[in-house]
mmCIF file with all atom_site columns, C-alpha atoms in Angstrom:
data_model
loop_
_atom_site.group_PDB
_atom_site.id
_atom_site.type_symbol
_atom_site.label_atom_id
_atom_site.label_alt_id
_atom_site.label_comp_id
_atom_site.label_asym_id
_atom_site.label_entity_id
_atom_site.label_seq_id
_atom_site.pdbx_PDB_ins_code
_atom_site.Cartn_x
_atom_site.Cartn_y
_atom_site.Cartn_z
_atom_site.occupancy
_atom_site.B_iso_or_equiv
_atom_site.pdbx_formal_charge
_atom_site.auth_seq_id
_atom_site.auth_comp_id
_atom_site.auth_asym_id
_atom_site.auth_atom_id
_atom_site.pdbx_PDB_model_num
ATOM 1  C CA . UNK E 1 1  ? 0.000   0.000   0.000   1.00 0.00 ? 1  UNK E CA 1
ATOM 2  C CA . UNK E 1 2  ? 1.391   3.527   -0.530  1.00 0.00 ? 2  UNK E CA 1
ATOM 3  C CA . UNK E 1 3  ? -0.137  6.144   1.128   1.00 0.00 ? 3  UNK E CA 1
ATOM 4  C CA . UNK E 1 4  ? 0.417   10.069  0.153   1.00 0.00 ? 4  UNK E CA 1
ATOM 5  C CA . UNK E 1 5  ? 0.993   12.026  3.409   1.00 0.00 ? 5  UNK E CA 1
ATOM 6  C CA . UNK E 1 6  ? 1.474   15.635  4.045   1.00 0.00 ? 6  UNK E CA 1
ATOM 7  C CA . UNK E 1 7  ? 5.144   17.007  4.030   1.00 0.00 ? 7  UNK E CA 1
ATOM 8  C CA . UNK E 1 8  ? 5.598   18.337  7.396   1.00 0.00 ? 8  UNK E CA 1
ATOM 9  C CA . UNK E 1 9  ? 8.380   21.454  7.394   1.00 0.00 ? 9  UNK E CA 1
ATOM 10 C CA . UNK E 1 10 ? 11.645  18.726  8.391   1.00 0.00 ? 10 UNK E CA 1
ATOM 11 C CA . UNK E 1 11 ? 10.104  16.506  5.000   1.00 0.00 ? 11 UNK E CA 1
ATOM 12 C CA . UNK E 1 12 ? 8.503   13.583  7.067   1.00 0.00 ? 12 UNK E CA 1
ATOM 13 C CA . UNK E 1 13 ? 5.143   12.156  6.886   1.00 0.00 ? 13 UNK E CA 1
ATOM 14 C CA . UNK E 1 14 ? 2.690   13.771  9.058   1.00 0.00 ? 14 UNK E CA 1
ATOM 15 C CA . UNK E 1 15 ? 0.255   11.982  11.269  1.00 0.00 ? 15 UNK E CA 1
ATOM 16 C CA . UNK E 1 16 ? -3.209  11.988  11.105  1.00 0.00 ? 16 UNK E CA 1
ATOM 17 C CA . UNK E 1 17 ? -5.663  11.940  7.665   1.00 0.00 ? 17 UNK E CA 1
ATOM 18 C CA . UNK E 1 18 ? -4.390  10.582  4.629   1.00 0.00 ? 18 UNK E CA 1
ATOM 19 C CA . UNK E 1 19 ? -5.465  12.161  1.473   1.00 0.00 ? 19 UNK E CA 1
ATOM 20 C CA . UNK E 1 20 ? -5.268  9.685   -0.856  1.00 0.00 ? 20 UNK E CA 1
ATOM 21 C CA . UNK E 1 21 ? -3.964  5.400   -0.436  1.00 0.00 ? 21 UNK E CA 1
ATOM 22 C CA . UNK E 1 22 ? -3.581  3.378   -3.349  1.00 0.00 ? 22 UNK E CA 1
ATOM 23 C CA . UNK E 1 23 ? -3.672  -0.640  -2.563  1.00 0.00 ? 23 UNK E CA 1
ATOM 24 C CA . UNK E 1 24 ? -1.733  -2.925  -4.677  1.00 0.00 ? 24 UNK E CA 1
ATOM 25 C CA . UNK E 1 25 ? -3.702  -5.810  -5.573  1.00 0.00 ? 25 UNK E CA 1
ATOM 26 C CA . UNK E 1 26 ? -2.127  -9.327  -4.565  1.00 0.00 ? 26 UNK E CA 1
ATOM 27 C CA . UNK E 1 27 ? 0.266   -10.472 -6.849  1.00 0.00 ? 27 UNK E CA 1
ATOM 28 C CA . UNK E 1 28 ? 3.724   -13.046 -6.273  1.00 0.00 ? 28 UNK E CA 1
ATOM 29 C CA . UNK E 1 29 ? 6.983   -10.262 -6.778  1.00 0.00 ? 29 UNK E CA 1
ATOM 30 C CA . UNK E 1 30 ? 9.753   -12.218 -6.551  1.00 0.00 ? 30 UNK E CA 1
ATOM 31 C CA . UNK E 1 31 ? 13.698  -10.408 -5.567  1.00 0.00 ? 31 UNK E CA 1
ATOM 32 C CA . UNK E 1 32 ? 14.919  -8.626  -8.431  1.00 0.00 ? 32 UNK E CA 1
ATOM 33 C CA . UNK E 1 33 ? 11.473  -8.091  -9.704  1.00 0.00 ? 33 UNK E CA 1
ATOM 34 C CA . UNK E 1 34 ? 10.662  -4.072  -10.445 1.00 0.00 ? 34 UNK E CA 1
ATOM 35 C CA . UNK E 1 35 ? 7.257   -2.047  -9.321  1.00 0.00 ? 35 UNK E CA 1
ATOM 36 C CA . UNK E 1 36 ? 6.285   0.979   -10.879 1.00 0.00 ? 36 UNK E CA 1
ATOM 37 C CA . UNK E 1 37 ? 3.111   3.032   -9.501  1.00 0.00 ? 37 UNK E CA 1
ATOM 38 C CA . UNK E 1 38 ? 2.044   6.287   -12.025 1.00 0.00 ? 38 UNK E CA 1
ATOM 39 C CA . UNK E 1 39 ? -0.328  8.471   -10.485 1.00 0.00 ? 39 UNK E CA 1
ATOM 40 C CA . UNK E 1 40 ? -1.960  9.145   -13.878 1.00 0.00 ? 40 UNK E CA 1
ATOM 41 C CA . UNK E 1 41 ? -4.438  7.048   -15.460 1.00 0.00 ? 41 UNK E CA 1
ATOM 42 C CA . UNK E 1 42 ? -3.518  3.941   -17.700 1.00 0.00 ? 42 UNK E CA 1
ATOM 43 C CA . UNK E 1 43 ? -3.794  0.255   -17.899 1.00 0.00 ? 43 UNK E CA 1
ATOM 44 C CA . UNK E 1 44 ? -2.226  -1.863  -15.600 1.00 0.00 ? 44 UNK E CA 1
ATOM 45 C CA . UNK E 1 45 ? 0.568   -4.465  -17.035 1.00 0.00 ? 45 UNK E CA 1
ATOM 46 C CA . UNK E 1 46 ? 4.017   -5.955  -16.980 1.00 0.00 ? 46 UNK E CA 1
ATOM 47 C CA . UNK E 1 47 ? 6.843   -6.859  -18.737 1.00 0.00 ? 47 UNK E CA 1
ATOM 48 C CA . UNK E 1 48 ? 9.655   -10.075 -18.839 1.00 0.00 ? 48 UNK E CA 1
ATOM 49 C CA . UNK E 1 49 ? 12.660  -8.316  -18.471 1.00 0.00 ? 49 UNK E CA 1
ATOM 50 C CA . UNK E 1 50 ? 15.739  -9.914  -20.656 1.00 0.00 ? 50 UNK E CA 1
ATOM 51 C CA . UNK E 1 51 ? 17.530  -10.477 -16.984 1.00 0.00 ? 51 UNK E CA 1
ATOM 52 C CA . UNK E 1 52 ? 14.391  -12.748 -16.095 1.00 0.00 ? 52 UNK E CA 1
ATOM 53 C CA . UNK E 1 53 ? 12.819  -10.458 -13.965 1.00 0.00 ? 53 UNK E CA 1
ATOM 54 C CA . UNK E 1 54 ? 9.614   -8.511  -14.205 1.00 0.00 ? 54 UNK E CA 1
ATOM 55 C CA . UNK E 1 55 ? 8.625   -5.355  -14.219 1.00 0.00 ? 55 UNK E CA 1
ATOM 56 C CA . UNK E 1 56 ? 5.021   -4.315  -13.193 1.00 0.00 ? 56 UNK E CA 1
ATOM 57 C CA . UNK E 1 57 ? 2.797   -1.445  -13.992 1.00 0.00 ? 57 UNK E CA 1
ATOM 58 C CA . UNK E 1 58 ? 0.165   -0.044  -11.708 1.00 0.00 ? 58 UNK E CA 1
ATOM 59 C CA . UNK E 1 59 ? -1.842  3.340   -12.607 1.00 0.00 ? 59 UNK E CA 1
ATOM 60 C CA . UNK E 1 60 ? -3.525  4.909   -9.078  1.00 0.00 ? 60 UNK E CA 1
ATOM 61 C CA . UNK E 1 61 ? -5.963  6.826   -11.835 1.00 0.00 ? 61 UNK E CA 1
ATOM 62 C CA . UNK E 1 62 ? -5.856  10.242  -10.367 1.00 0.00 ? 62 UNK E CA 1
ATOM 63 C CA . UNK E 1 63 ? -6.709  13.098  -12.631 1.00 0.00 ? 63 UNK E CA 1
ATOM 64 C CA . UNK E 1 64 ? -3.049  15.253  -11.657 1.00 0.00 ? 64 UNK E CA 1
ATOM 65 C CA . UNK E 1 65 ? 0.381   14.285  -11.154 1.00 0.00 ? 65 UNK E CA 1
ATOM 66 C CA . UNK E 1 66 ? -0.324  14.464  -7.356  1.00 0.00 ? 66 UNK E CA 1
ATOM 67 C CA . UNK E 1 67 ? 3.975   13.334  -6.630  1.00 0.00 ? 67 UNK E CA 1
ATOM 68 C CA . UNK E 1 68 ? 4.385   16.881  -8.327  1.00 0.00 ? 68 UNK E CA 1
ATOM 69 C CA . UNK E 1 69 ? 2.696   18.454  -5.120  1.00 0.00 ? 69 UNK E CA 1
ATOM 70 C CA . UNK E 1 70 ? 5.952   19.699  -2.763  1.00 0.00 ? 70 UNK E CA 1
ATOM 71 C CA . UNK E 1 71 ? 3.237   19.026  -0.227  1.00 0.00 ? 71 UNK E CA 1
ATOM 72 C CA . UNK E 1 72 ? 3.482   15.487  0.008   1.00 0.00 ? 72 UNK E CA 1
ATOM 73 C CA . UNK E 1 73 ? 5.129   12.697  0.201   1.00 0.00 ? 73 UNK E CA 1
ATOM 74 C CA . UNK E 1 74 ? 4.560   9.153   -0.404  1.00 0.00 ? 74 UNK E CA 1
ATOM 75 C CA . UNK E 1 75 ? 4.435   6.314   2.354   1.00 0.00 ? 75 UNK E CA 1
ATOM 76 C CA . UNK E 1 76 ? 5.037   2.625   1.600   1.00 0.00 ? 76 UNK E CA 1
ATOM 77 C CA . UNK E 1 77 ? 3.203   0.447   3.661   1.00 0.00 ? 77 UNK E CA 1
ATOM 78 C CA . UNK E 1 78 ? 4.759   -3.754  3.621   1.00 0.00 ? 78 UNK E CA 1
ATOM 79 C CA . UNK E 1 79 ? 2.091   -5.983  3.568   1.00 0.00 ? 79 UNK E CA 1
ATOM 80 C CA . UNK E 1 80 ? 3.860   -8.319  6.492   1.00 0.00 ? 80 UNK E CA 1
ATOM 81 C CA . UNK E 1 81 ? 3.434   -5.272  8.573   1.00 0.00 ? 81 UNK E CA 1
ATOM 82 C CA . UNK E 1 82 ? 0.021   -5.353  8.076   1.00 0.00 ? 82 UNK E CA 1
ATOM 83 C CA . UNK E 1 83 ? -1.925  -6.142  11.411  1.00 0.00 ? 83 UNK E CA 1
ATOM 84 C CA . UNK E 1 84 ? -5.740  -7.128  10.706  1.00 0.00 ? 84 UNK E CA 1
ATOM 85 C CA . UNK E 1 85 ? -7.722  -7.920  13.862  1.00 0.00 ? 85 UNK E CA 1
ATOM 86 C CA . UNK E 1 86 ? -10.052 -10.791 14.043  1.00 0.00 ? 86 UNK E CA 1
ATOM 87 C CA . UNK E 1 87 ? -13.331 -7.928  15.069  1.00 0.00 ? 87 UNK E CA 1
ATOM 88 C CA . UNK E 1 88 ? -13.050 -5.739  12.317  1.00 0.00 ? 88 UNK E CA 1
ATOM 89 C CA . UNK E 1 89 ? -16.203 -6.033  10.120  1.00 0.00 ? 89 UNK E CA 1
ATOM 90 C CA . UNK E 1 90 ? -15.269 -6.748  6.200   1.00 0.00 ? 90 UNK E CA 1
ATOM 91 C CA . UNK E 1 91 ? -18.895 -6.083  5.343   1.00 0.00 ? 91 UNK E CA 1
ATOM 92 C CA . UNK E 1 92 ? -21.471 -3.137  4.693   1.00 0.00 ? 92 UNK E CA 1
ATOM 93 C CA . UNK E 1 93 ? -23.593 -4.490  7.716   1.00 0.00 ? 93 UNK E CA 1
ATOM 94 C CA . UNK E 1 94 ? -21.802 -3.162  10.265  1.00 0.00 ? 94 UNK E CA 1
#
């Protein structure tokens, strides 16, 4: 997941609301393997590198190039590091 934060004055992350998260779907990235995320709109894809690797497209679909904002900055968030609690409700139903 990468998250875009507000830049605070020393050019950390600040706490609090996030203005826009995109979530990478689930996919098998093995070492060597390269991700790229555009902020702009396109079709998602990849590529067999001639090294054997791949390299993977996402598009987050926004309608700027939000990165071009000196007022944030963008967060990556491991998946491993992920902590889902057994109470949280997945559905609409509360």
């Amino acid at each position: 997941m990468v998250l875009l934060a507000l830049k605070s004055p020393k050019k950390k992350p600040f706490s609090g609301s996030v203005p826009h998260c995109y979530w990478f779907t689930d996919l098998k990235i093995k070492s060597g393997d390269t991700v790229v995320l555009y902020t702009k709109v396109g079709k998602r894809s990849e590529k067999k590198n001639d090294n054997g690797s791949t390299s993977y497209f996402f598009y987050w679909e926004l309608d700027k190039p939000t990165l071009q904002d000196d007022r944030f900055i963008p967060v990556l968030i491991k998946g491993e590091w992920w902590d889902y609690p057994d109470d949280v409700h997945t559905s609409d139903d509360g």
